[in-house]
XYZ file of N, CA, C and O in Angstrom:
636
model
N 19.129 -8.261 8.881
C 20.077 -8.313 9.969
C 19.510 -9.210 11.056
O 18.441 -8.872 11.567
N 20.190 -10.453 11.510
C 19.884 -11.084 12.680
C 19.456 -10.383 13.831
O 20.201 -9.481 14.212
N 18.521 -10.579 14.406
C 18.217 -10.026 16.277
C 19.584 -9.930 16.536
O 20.112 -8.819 16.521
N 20.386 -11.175 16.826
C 21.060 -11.556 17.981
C 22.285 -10.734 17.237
O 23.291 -10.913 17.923
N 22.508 -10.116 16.392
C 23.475 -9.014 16.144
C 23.610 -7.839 16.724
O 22.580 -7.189 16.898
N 24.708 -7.363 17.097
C 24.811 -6.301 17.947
C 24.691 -4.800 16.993
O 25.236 -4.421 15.957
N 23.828 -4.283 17.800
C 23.311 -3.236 16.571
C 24.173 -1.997 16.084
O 24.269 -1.171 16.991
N 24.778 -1.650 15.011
C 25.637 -0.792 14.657
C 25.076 0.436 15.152
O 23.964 0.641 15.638
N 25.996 1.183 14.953
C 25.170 3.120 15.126
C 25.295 3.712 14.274
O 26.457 3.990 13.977
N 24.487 4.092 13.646
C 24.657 5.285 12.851
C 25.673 6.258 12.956
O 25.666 6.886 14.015
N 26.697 6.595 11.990
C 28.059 7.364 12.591
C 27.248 8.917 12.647
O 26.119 9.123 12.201
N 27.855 9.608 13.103
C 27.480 11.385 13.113
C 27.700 12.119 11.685
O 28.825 12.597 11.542
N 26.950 12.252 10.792
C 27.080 12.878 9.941
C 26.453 14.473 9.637
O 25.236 14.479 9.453
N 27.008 15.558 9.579
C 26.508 16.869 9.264
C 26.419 17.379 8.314
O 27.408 17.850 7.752
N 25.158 17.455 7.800
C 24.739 17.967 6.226
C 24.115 19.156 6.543
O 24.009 19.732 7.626
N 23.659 19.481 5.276
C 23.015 20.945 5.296
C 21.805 20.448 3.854
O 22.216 20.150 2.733
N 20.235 20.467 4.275
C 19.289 20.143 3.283
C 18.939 21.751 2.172
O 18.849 22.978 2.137
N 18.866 20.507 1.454
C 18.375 21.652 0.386
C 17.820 22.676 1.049
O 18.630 23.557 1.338
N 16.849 22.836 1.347
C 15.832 23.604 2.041
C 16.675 24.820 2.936
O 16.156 25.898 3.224
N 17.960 24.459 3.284
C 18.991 25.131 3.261
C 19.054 25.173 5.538
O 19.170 26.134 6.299
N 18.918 23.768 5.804
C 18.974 23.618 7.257
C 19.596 22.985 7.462
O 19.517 22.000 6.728
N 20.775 22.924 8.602
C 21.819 22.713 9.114
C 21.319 21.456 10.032
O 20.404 21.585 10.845
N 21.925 20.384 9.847
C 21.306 19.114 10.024
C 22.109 17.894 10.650
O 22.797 17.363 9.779
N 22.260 17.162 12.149
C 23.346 16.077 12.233
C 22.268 15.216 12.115
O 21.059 15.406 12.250
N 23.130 13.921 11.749
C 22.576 12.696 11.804
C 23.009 11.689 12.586
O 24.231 11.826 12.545
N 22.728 10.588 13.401
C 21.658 10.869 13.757
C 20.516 10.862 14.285
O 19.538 10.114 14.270
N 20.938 12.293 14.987
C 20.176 12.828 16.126
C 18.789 13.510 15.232
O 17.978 13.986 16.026
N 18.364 13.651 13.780
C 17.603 14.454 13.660
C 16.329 13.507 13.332
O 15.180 13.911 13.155
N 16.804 12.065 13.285
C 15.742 10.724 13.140
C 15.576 10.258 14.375
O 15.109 9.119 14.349
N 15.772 10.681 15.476
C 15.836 10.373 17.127
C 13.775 10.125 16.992
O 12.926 10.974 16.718
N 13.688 9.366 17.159
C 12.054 9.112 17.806
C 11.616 8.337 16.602
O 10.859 7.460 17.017
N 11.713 8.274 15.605
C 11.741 7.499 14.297
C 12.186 7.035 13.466
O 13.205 7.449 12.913
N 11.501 5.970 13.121
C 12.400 5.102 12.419
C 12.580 5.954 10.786
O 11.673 6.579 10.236
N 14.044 5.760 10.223
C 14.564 6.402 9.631
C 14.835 5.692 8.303
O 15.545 4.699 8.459
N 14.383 5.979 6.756
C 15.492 4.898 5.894
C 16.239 5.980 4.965
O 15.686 6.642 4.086
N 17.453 6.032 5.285
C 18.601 7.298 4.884
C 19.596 6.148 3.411
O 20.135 5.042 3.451
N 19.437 6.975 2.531
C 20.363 6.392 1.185
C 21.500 7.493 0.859
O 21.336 8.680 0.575
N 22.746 6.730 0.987
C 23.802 7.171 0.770
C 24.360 7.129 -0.655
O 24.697 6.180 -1.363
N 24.353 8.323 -0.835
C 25.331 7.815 -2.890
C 26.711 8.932 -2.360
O 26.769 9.901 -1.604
N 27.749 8.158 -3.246
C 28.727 8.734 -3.188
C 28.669 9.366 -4.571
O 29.552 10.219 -4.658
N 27.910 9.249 -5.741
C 28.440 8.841 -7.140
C 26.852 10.003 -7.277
O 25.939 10.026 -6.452
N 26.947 10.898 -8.623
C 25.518 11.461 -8.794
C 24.967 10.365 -10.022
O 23.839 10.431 -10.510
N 25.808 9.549 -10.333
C 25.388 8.628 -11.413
C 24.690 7.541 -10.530
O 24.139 6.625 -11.141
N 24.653 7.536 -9.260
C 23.399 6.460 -8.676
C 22.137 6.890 -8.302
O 21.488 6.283 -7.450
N 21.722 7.906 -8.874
C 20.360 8.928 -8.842
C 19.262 7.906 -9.100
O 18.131 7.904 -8.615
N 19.836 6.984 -10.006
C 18.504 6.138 -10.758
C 18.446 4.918 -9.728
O 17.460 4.182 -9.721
N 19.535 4.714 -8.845
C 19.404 3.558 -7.670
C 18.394 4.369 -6.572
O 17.250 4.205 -6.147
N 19.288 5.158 -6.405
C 18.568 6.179 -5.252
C 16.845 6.081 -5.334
O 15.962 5.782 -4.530
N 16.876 6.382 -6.353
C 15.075 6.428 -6.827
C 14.569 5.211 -6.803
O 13.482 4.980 -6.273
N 15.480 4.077 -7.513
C 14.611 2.775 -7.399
C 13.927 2.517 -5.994
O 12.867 1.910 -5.840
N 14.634 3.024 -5.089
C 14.227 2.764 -3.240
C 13.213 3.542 -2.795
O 12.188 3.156 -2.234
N 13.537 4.677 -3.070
C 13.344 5.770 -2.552
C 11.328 5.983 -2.562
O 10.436 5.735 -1.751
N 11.394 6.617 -4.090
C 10.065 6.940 -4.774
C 8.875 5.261 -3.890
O 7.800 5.484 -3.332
N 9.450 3.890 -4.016
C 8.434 3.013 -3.359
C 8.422 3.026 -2.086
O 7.423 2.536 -1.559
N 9.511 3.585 -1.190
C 9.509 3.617 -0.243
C 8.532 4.688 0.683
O 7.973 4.517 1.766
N 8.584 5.904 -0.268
C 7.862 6.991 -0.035
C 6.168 7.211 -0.702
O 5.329 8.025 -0.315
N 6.065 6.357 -1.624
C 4.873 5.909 -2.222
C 3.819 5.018 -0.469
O 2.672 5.105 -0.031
N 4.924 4.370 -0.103
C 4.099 3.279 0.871
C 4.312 3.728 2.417
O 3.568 3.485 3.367
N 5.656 4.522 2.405
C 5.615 4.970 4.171
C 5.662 6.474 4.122
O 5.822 6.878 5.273
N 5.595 7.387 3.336
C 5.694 8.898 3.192
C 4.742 9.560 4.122
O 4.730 10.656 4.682
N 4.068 8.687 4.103
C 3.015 9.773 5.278
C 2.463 9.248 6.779
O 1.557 9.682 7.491
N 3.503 8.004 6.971
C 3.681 7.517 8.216
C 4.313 8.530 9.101
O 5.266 9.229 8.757
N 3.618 8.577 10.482
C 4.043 9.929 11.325
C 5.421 9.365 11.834
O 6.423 10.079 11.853
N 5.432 7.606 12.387
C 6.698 6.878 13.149
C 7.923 7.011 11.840
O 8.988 6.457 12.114
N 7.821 7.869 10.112
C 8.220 7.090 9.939
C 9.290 8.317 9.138
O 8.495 9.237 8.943
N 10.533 8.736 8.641
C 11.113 9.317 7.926
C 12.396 9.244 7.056
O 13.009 8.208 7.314
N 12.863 9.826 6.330
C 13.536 9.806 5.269
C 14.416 10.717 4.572
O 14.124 11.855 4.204
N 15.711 10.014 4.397
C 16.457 11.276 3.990
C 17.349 10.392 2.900
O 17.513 9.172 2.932
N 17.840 11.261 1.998
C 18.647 11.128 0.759
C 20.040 11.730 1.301
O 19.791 12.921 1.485
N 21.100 11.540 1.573
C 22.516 12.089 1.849
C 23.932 11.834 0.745
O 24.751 10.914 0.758
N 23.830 13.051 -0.185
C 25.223 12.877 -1.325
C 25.822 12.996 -0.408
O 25.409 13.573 0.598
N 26.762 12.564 -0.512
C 28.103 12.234 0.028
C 29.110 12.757 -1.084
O 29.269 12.123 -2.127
N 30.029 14.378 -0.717
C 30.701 14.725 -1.676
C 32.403 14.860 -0.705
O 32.460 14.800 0.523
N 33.132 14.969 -1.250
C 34.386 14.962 -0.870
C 34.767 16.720 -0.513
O 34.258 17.725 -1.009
N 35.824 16.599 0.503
C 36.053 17.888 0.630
C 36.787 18.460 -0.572
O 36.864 19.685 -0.486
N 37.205 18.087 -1.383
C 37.201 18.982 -2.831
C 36.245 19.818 -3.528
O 36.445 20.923 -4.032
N 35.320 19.226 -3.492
C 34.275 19.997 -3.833
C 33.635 20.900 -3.115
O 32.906 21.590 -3.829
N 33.608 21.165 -2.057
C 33.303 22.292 -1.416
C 33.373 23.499 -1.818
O 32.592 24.311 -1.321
N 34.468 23.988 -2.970
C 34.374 25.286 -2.800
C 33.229 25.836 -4.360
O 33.039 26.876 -4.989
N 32.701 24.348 -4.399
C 31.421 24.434 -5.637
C 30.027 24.049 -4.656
O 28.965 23.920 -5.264
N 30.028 23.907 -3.494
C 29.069 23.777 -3.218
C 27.602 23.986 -3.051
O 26.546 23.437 -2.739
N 28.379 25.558 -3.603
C 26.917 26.508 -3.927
C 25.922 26.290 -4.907
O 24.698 26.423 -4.903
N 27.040 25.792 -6.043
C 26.750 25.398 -7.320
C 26.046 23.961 -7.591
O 25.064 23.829 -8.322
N 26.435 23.319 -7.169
C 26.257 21.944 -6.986
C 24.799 21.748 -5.829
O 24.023 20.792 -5.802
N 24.783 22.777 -5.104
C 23.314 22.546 -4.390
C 22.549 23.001 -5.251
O 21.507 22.404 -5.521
N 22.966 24.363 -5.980
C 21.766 24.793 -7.004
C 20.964 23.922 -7.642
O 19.743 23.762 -7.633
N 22.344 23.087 -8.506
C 22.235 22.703 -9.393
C 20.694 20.958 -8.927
O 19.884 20.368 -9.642
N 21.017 20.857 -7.650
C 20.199 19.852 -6.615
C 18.981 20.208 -6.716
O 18.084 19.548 -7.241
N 18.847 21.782 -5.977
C 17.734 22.459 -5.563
C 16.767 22.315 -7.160
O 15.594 21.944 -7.153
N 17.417 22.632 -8.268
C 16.478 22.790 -9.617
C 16.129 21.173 -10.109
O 15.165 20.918 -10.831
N 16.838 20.394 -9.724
C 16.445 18.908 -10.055
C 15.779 18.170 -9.147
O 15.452 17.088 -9.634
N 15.443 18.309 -8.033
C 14.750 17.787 -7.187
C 13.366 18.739 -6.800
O 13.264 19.937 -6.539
N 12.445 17.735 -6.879
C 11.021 18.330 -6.144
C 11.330 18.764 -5.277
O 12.291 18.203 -4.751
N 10.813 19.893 -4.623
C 10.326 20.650 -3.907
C 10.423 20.171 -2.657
O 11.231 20.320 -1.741
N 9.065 19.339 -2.866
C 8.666 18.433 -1.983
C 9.849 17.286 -0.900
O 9.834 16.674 0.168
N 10.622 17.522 -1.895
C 11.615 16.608 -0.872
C 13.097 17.249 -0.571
O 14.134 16.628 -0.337
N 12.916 18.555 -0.639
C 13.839 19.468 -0.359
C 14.537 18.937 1.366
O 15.649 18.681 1.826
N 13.628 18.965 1.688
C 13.837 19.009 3.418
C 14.161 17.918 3.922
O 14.365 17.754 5.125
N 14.274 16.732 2.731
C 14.546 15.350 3.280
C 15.710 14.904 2.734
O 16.102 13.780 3.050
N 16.736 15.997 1.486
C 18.081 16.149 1.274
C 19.094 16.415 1.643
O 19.297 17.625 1.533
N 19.963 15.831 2.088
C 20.712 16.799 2.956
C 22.551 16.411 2.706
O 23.049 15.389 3.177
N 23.326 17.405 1.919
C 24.446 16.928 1.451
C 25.408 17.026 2.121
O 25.567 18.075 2.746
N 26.418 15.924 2.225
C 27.615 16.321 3.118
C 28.586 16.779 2.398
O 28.540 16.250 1.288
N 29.368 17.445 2.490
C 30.520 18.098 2.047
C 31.703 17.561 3.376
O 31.473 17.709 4.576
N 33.208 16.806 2.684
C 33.806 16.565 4.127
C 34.227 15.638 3.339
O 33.860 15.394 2.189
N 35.473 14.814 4.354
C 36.327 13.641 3.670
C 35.695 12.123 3.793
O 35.052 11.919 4.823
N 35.741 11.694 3.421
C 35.172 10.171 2.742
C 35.381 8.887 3.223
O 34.619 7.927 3.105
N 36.676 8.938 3.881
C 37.364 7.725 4.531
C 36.492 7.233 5.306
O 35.481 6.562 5.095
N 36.923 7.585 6.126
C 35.781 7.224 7.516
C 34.349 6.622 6.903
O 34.046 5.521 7.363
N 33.781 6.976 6.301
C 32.109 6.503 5.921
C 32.258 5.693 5.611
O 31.791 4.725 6.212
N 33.284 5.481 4.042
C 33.781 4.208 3.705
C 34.060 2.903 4.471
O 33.694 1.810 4.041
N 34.565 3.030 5.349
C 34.799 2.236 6.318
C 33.863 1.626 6.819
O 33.588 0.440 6.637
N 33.230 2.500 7.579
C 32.114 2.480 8.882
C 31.144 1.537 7.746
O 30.992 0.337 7.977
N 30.600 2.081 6.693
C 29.678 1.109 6.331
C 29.982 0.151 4.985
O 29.328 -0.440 4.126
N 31.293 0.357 5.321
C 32.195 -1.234 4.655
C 31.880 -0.873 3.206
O 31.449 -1.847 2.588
N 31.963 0.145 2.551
C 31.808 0.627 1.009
C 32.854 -0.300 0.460
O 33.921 -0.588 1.001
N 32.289 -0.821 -0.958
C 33.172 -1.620 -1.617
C 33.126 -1.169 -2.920
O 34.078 -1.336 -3.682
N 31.803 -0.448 -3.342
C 31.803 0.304 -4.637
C 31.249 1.296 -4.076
O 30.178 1.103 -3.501
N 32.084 3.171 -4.109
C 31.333 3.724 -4.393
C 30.582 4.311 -5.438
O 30.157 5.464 -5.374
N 30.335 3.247 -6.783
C 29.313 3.773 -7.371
C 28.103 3.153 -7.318
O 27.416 3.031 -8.332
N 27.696 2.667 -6.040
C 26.263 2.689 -6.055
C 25.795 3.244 -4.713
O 26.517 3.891 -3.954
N 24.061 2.817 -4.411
C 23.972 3.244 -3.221
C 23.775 2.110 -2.116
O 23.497 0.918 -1.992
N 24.159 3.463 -1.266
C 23.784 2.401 0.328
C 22.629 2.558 1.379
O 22.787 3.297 2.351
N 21.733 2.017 1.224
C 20.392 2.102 2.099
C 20.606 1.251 3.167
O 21.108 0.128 3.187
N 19.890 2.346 4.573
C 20.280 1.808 5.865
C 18.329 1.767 6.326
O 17.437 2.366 5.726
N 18.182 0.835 7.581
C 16.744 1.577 8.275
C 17.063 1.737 9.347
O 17.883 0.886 9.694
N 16.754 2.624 10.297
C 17.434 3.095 11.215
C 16.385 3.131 12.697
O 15.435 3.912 12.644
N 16.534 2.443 13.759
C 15.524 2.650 14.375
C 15.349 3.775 15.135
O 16.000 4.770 14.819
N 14.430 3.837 16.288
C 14.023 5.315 16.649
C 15.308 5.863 17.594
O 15.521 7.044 17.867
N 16.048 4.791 17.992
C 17.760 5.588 18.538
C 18.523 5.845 17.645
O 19.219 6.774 18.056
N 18.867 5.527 16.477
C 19.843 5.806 15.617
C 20.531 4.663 15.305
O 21.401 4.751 14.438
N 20.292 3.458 15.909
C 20.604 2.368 15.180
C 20.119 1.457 13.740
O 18.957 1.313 13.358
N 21.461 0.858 13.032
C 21.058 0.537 11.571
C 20.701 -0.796 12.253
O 21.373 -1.389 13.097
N 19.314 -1.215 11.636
C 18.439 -2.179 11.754
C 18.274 -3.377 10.498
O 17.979 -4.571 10.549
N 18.691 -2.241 9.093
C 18.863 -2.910 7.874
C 19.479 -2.451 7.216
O 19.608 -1.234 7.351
N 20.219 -3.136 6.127
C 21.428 -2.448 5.415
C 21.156 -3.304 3.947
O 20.833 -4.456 3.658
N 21.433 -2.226 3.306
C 21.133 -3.145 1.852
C 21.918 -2.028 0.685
O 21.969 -0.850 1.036
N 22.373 -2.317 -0.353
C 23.249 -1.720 -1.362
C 22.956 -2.320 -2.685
O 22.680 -3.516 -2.778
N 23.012 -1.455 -3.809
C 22.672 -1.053 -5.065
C 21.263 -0.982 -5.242
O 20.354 -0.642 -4.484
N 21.300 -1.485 -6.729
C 19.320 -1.019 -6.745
C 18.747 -1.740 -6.272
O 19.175 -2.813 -5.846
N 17.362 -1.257 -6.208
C 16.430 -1.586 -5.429
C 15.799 -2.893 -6.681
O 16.087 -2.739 -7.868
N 14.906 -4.175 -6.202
C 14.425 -4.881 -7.028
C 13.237 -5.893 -5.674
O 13.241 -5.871 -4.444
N 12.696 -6.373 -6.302
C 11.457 -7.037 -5.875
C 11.428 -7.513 -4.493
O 10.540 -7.315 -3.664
N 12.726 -8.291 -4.329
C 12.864 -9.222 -3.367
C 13.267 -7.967 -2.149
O 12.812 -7.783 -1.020
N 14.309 -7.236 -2.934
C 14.854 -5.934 -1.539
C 13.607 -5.234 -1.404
O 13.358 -5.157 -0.200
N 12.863 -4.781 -1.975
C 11.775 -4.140 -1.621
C 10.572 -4.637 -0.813
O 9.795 -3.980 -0.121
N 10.607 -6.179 -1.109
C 9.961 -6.298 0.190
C 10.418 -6.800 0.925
O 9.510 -7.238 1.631
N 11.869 -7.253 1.537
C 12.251 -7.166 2.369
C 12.572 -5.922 3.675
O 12.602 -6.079 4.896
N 12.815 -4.494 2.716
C 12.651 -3.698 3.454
C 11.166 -3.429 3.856
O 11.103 -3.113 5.044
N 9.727 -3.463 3.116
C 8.497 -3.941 3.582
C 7.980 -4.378 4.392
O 6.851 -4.154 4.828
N 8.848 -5.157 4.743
C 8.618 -6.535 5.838
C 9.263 -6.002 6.986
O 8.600 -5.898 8.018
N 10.536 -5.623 6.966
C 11.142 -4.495 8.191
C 10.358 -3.501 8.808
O 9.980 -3.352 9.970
N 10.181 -2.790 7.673
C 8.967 -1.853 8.526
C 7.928 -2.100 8.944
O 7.569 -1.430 9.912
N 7.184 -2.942 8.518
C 5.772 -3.102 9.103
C 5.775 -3.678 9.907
O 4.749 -3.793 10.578
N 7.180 -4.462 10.305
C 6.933 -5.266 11.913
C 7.456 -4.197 12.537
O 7.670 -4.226 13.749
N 7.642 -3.447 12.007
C 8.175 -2.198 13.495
C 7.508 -1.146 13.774
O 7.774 -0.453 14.756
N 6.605 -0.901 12.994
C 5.150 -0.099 13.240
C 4.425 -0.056 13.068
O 3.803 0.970 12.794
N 3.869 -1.575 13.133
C 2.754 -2.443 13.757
C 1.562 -2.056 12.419
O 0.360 -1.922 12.647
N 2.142 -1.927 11.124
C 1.187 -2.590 9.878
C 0.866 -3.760 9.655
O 0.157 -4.032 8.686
């Protein structure tokens, strides 16, 4: 994203993480920089990961630095939601329980806001320490996006 671009905002989104905590976004990345991946689709699990796992391999234990995974499900599904987190909670480590966090709710709006053109892949944002998207990037992850998002972060907390 150019400097001289006027910086988007992160829209308000309210999930609830595995871990089972009631969560907006976002206000809950306020002081740090944030890289949040959006899937609409559970068939982009393997995009999700392409980002995710290197991202958390290289900034996971940066204090400036955090991370969240957000399904994005339609208000139809809600009244499986129980099921469908279970079914989350038993496929996902542990470990990254607390950095899941699913929305349940209507779709339009997101679509929009971050200009979705397929939702079957994902959408990775970096978010700085106000809640503004700093970088935006969609489908899998591969050499060149990976270190481009690389290169984002480390000029922003001074690696």
């Amino acid at each position: 994203m150019n400097q001289k671009e006027t910086l988007q905002k992160f829209p308000i989104i309210v999930a609830e993480t595995l871990s089972g905590k009631k969560i907006t976004f976002p206000e809950v990345t306020k002081g740090k920089f944030a890289f949040i991946l959006i899937a609409f689709k559970r068939q982009t699990q393997g995009e999700v990961d392409s980002w995710l796992d290197p991202f958390i391999k290289e900034f996971g234990k940066h204090k400036s630095v955090t991370f969240y995974e957000i399904p994005m499900i339609s208000t139809g599904w809600k009244w499986m939601s129980g099921w469908i987190d279970a079914g989350m909670r038993a496929g996902v480590p542990k470990s990254k329980h607390d950095h899941v966090a699913t929305y349940y709710g209507p779709l339009s709006k997101y679509f929009n806001h971050f200009n979705v053109k397929d939702p079957g892949t994902v959408y990775v944002f970096l978010l700085d320490k106000q809640g503004n998207i700093i970088y935006k990037n969609s489908g899998p992850a591969d050499d060149y996006k990976l270190s481009e998002l690389r290169r984002f972060v480390n000029e922003r907390i001074g690696s």
